[in-house]
Amino acid sequence: MGPKTELKQILLYMLKLGATGFGGPIALVNYMEKELVERKKIVAPEEFKLGLALAQAAPGPLAGQMSIWLGYIKGGAWGALLSGIAFVLPAFFIVLILSVFYVDYQGLPWVKKIFQGINPAVLAIMMIASVRLSRRVLGVKKLLWAIFMCLAALTAVTRAEIAYAFLAAGLLGLFVYAPPKKQFPGSACLGSFFLGPLTWGAPAAQTLGSTFLFFVKTGAFVFGTGMAIVPFLYKGVVQDYRWLNDAQFLDAVAVSMITPGPLLITVAFIGYLAAGLAGAVLATIGIFTPVYFFTVIPAPYFKRYKDQPQLKAFVDGITAAAVGALAGAVVLLIPQAVPNLKCAVIFLASLILLLGSKFPDAVIVLAAGLAGLLLP
């Protein structure tokens, strides 16, 4: 099977995952690994692990970066672009349809009840995927598990993903497992390249052009999960620019969570409410532009030196930090996902079904949403 055939299979899978994948970044990445690494064996385990480390070291949402990385290793920059588009496009059209409905009917009164069912099911998916992912990527190295636990606690306590902690974890892995006898290539600029976007400010957004620029810069502030971008978006679109009010913003987040694909697709809803179809398109392109470049530009470096012990140790440290931060994010979601007895029952039922049945996750999510709508 040649690279072109493998790339075609990746693109088809990304279209399917973008249309049916629920559960947030942990679950989506877990789906990619199970399908492309374990079942079809299109991607080597080490290539997948390398992409996971790159996705956490560079700004961008985890699942979106992994879709771009998987296209890159089979088709270069062009394959990366096609894979990213394939992953985002189905969710974009679904959110666009809901946006039109929202504007026409002035709100989604049934969203809260559906969420009472969907949130516990999504939490169950994320918890299971987090456990499986940590077992696969951390192995038996005690330091990596220590990094995992520290980052999980740090994320849960600070309610944020701290980029410097990821790099510190990578350096710790480097100096413990493979202390360099000399500076390994590119190490001097590694931190500044990945952390440079954190110094960017948010522009005033008045026209379509500046709206696009706002979402480009916003996309550079996401590390690991699209959830990290929600407070930043709230400040920009509600507090600073007043495109949406509080209720509309909550509806935007709700729409992104009841649709498959990346959480960042919520910007399509925001863009549509702010500036119609053009706003939705520009917001979506803008938010994913830095994701593409911060994956593709450092990718050759990661591929070229993937067998170097120093880089492997650095990657192991960042990977442990990444999985720990994702586990911490799961802890943060518990209070809002399981606020009452009804949600607790749905959560436990979803957990049992996920562990003991072969129902697709999407079916369980939809059933949980229906339960939330119908149960008192």
Short mmCIF file of C-alpha atoms in Angstrom, two decimals, residues 62-331:
data_model
loop_
_atom_site.label_atom_id
_atom_site.label_comp_id
_atom_site.label_asym_id
_atom_site.label_seq_id
_atom_site.Cartn_x
_atom_site.Cartn_y
_atom_site.Cartn_z
CA LEU A 62 -5.05 18.34 20.17
CA ALA A 63 -7.46 16.54 17.82
CA GLY A 64 -7.10 19.12 15.05
CA GLN A 65 -3.31 18.98 15.21
CA MET A 66 -3.31 15.20 15.12
CA SER A 67 -5.53 15.18 12.02
CA ILE A 68 -3.06 17.55 10.33
CA TRP A 69 -0.04 15.54 11.49
CA LEU A 70 -1.47 12.24 10.21
CA GLY A 71 -2.05 13.80 6.80
CA TYR A 72 1.45 15.27 6.85
CA ILE A 73 3.31 12.01 7.41
CA LYS A 74 1.64 10.50 4.33
CA GLY A 75 1.30 13.52 2.05
CA GLY A 76 3.49 16.37 3.28
CA ALA A 77 2.11 19.90 3.65
CA TRP A 78 -0.59 19.29 1.04
CA GLY A 79 -1.73 16.08 2.73
CA ALA A 80 -1.78 17.91 6.06
CA LEU A 81 -4.03 20.62 4.64
CA LEU A 82 -6.45 18.10 3.10
CA SER A 83 -6.59 16.02 6.28
CA GLY A 84 -7.29 19.08 8.43
CA ILE A 85 -10.05 20.24 6.09
CA ALA A 86 -11.58 16.75 5.98
CA PHE A 87 -11.72 16.66 9.79
CA VAL A 88 -13.26 20.12 10.22
CA LEU A 89 -15.62 20.33 7.24
CA PRO A 90 -18.45 17.98 8.39
CA ALA A 91 -18.73 19.68 11.79
CA PHE A 92 -18.64 23.11 10.11
CA PHE A 93 -21.69 22.33 7.97
CA ILE A 94 -23.58 20.83 10.90
CA VAL A 95 -22.89 23.91 13.04
CA LEU A 96 -23.78 26.21 10.13
CA ILE A 97 -27.20 24.56 9.78
CA LEU A 98 -27.81 24.93 13.53
CA SER A 99 -26.69 28.57 13.33
CA VAL A 100 -29.26 29.32 10.64
CA PHE A 101 -31.93 27.58 12.70
CA TYR A 102 -30.87 29.52 15.79
CA VAL A 103 -31.11 32.90 14.07
CA ASP A 104 -34.46 32.05 12.46
CA TYR A 105 -36.08 30.71 15.64
CA GLN A 106 -34.37 32.96 18.21
CA GLY A 107 -32.73 30.38 20.43
CA LEU A 108 -32.56 26.71 21.29
CA PRO A 109 -34.87 26.13 24.28
CA TRP A 110 -34.23 22.37 24.31
CA VAL A 111 -30.44 22.63 24.56
CA LYS A 112 -30.26 22.64 28.36
CA LYS A 113 -32.25 19.44 28.75
CA ILE A 114 -30.30 17.68 26.03
CA PHE A 115 -27.09 18.76 27.70
CA GLN A 116 -28.19 17.24 30.97
CA GLY A 117 -27.96 13.92 29.18
CA ILE A 118 -25.08 14.53 26.77
CA ASN A 119 -22.58 15.95 29.25
CA PRO A 120 -22.43 12.88 31.55
CA ALA A 121 -22.06 10.56 28.55
CA VAL A 122 -19.28 12.68 27.07
CA LEU A 123 -17.53 12.73 30.45
CA ALA A 124 -17.69 8.93 30.60
CA ILE A 125 -16.13 8.69 27.12
CA MET A 126 -13.36 11.10 28.08
CA MET A 127 -12.56 9.27 31.32
CA ILE A 128 -12.22 5.88 29.62
CA ALA A 129 -10.18 7.30 26.77
CA SER A 130 -7.89 9.11 29.22
CA VAL A 131 -7.11 5.90 31.10
CA ARG A 132 -6.42 3.96 27.91
CA LEU A 133 -4.25 6.68 26.44
CA SER A 134 -2.13 7.02 29.57
CA ARG A 135 -1.46 3.28 29.70
CA ARG A 136 -0.38 3.20 26.07
CA VAL A 137 1.96 6.17 25.99
CA LEU A 138 3.56 6.17 29.46
CA GLY A 139 4.73 2.59 29.75
CA VAL A 140 6.44 1.66 33.03
CA LYS A 141 8.73 4.66 33.50
CA LYS A 142 8.15 6.08 36.99
CA LEU A 143 9.25 9.60 36.08
CA LEU A 144 6.68 9.79 33.28
CA TRP A 145 3.90 8.72 35.65
CA ALA A 146 5.10 11.33 38.16
CA ILE A 147 4.97 14.01 35.45
CA PHE A 148 1.51 12.75 34.47
CA MET A 149 0.20 13.09 38.04
CA CYS A 150 1.80 16.51 38.57
CA LEU A 151 0.30 17.94 35.37
CA ALA A 152 -3.10 16.42 36.12
CA ALA A 153 -3.08 18.09 39.55
CA LEU A 154 -1.72 21.37 38.17
CA THR A 155 -4.40 21.53 35.48
CA ALA A 156 -7.17 20.69 37.93
CA VAL A 157 -6.02 23.28 40.48
CA THR A 158 -5.14 26.17 38.14
CA ARG A 159 -8.00 25.42 35.69
CA ALA A 160 -5.57 26.15 32.85
CA GLU A 161 -3.04 24.45 30.61
CA ILE A 162 0.37 25.97 31.26
CA ALA A 163 2.60 25.83 28.19
CA TYR A 164 5.78 26.29 30.19
CA ALA A 165 4.93 23.19 32.23
CA PHE A 166 4.87 21.09 29.05
CA LEU A 167 8.32 22.30 28.04
CA ALA A 168 9.64 21.86 31.57
CA ALA A 169 8.40 18.26 31.51
CA GLY A 170 10.13 17.70 28.18
CA LEU A 171 13.42 19.08 29.52
CA LEU A 172 13.10 16.96 32.66
CA GLY A 173 12.67 13.83 30.55
CA LEU A 174 15.64 14.90 28.43
CA PHE A 175 18.08 15.42 31.31
CA VAL A 176 16.97 12.33 33.22
CA TYR A 177 16.75 9.77 30.41
CA ALA A 178 19.23 11.11 27.82
CA PRO A 179 21.41 13.95 29.12
CA PRO A 180 22.90 15.60 26.01
CA LYS A 181 26.67 15.65 25.70
CA LYS A 182 26.21 18.54 23.33
CA GLN A 183 23.29 20.75 22.33
CA PHE A 184 20.91 18.79 20.13
CA PRO A 185 19.84 20.52 16.88
CA GLY A 186 17.28 23.25 17.23
CA SER A 187 17.07 23.17 21.01
CA ALA A 188 17.96 26.83 21.33
CA CYS A 189 14.91 28.00 19.39
CA LEU A 190 12.49 25.23 20.38
CA GLY A 191 10.93 27.03 23.33
CA SER A 192 10.77 30.43 21.67
CA PHE A 193 9.11 28.95 18.56
CA PHE A 194 6.38 27.17 20.48
CA LEU A 195 5.79 29.87 23.09
CA GLY A 196 6.08 32.91 20.86
CA PRO A 197 2.31 33.09 20.17
CA LEU A 198 1.63 33.54 23.87
CA THR A 199 2.95 37.09 23.61
CA TRP A 200 0.44 38.07 20.95
CA GLY A 201 -2.38 40.41 21.88
CA ALA A 202 -5.99 40.48 20.72
CA PRO A 203 -6.86 43.07 18.05
CA ALA A 204 -9.91 45.26 17.83
CA ALA A 205 -12.42 43.49 15.58
CA GLN A 206 -14.64 45.77 13.51
CA THR A 207 -14.48 44.49 9.90
CA LEU A 208 -14.42 41.05 8.29
CA GLY A 209 -10.65 41.39 7.86
CA SER A 210 -10.00 42.21 11.48
CA THR A 211 -12.51 39.55 12.55
CA PHE A 212 -10.42 37.01 10.67
CA LEU A 213 -7.27 38.33 12.35
CA PHE A 214 -8.89 38.08 15.78
CA PHE A 215 -9.63 34.40 15.30
CA VAL A 216 -6.15 33.74 13.87
CA LYS A 217 -4.58 35.16 17.02
CA THR A 218 -7.11 33.42 19.23
CA GLY A 219 -6.20 30.07 17.65
CA ALA A 220 -2.61 30.54 18.78
CA PHE A 221 -3.68 30.44 22.44
CA VAL A 222 -5.07 26.90 22.46
CA PHE A 223 -2.97 24.18 24.09
CA GLY A 224 -4.21 20.59 24.15
CA THR A 225 -7.97 21.01 24.19
CA GLY A 226 -10.47 23.39 22.69
CA MET A 227 -11.90 23.93 26.17
CA ALA A 228 -8.89 26.14 26.94
CA ILE A 229 -10.05 28.68 24.39
CA VAL A 230 -13.53 29.21 25.88
CA PRO A 231 -12.52 31.88 28.46
CA PHE A 232 -10.45 33.72 25.86
CA LEU A 233 -13.33 33.69 23.37
CA TYR A 234 -15.75 34.87 26.05
CA LYS A 235 -13.61 37.89 26.87
CA GLY A 236 -13.26 38.82 23.21
CA VAL A 237 -16.71 38.23 21.75
CA VAL A 238 -18.82 39.11 24.82
CA GLN A 239 -16.88 41.49 27.03
CA ASP A 240 -14.64 43.35 24.57
CA TYR A 241 -16.46 43.42 21.22
CA ARG A 242 -20.04 42.59 22.29
CA TRP A 243 -20.83 40.48 19.27
CA LEU A 244 -22.81 38.09 21.51
CA ASN A 245 -24.47 38.36 24.89
CA ASP A 246 -23.95 35.85 27.71
CA ALA A 247 -26.88 33.63 26.71
CA GLN A 248 -25.81 33.53 23.06
CA PHE A 249 -22.26 32.63 24.00
CA LEU A 250 -23.44 29.74 26.17
CA ASP A 251 -25.60 28.57 23.28
CA ALA A 252 -22.53 28.72 21.02
CA VAL A 253 -20.57 26.44 23.34
CA ALA A 254 -23.60 24.17 23.63
CA VAL A 255 -23.92 23.80 19.87
CA SER A 256 -20.24 22.85 19.55
CA MET A 257 -20.61 20.16 22.21
CA ILE A 258 -23.73 18.50 20.81
CA THR A 259 -22.13 18.27 17.37
CA PRO A 260 -19.31 15.91 16.39
CA GLY A 261 -15.79 17.04 15.57
CA PRO A 262 -13.54 19.61 17.25
CA LEU A 263 -14.87 21.90 19.98
CA LEU A 264 -13.24 24.87 18.26
CA ILE A 265 -15.95 24.68 15.61
CA THR A 266 -17.97 26.82 18.03
CA VAL A 267 -16.30 29.78 16.28
CA ALA A 268 -18.43 29.07 13.20
CA PHE A 269 -21.55 29.68 15.29
CA ILE A 270 -20.05 32.86 16.77
CA GLY A 271 -18.93 34.07 13.35
CA TYR A 272 -22.37 33.47 11.87
CA LEU A 273 -24.12 35.43 14.62
CA ALA A 274 -21.58 38.24 14.27
CA ALA A 275 -21.37 38.54 10.48
CA GLY A 276 -23.48 35.91 8.72
CA LEU A 277 -22.06 33.25 6.39
CA ALA A 278 -18.88 35.22 5.65
CA GLY A 279 -18.25 35.57 9.37
CA ALA A 280 -18.68 31.82 9.92
CA VAL A 281 -16.26 30.96 7.12
CA LEU A 282 -13.61 33.51 8.13
CA ALA A 283 -13.82 32.59 11.82
CA THR A 284 -13.33 28.89 11.02
CA ILE A 285 -10.43 29.49 8.63
CA GLY A 286 -8.88 31.95 11.05
CA ILE A 287 -9.00 29.71 14.12
CA PHE A 288 -7.40 26.75 12.30
CA THR A 289 -4.73 28.68 10.35
CA PRO A 290 -2.19 28.79 13.22
CA VAL A 291 -3.05 25.16 14.03
CA TYR A 292 -1.90 24.16 10.55
CA PHE A 293 1.32 26.16 10.52
CA PHE A 294 2.34 25.29 14.09
CA THR A 295 2.02 21.62 13.14
CA VAL A 296 3.56 21.60 9.66
CA ILE A 297 6.52 23.95 10.19
CA PRO A 298 8.19 22.00 13.04
CA ALA A 299 7.13 18.60 11.61
CA PRO A 300 10.26 18.04 9.47
CA TYR A 301 12.46 18.63 12.50
CA PHE A 302 10.51 16.13 14.57
CA LYS A 303 10.60 13.55 11.75
CA ARG A 304 14.31 14.03 10.98
CA TYR A 305 15.51 13.60 14.55
CA LYS A 306 12.88 11.16 15.78
CA ASP A 307 15.51 8.44 16.43
CA GLN A 308 17.79 10.70 18.45
CA PRO A 309 17.80 9.66 22.15
CA GLN A 310 17.66 13.27 23.33
CA LEU A 311 14.60 14.06 21.23
CA LYS A 312 12.91 10.80 22.28
CA ALA A 313 13.44 11.67 25.94
CA PHE A 314 12.15 15.21 25.36
CA VAL A 315 9.10 13.80 23.55
CA ASP A 316 8.43 11.31 26.37
CA GLY A 317 8.41 14.11 28.95
CA ILE A 318 6.03 16.29 26.94
CA THR A 319 3.77 13.32 26.17
CA ALA A 320 3.47 12.49 29.88
CA ALA A 321 2.62 16.12 30.59
CA ALA A 322 0.09 16.16 27.77
CA VAL A 323 -1.81 13.12 28.98
CA GLY A 324 -1.70 14.44 32.55
CA ALA A 325 -3.14 17.80 31.50
CA LEU A 326 -5.93 16.05 29.62
CA ALA A 327 -6.74 13.96 32.70
CA GLY A 328 -6.85 17.16 34.75
CA ALA A 329 -9.27 18.65 32.24
CA VAL A 330 -11.56 15.66 32.75
CA VAL A 331 -11.60 16.36 36.51
#
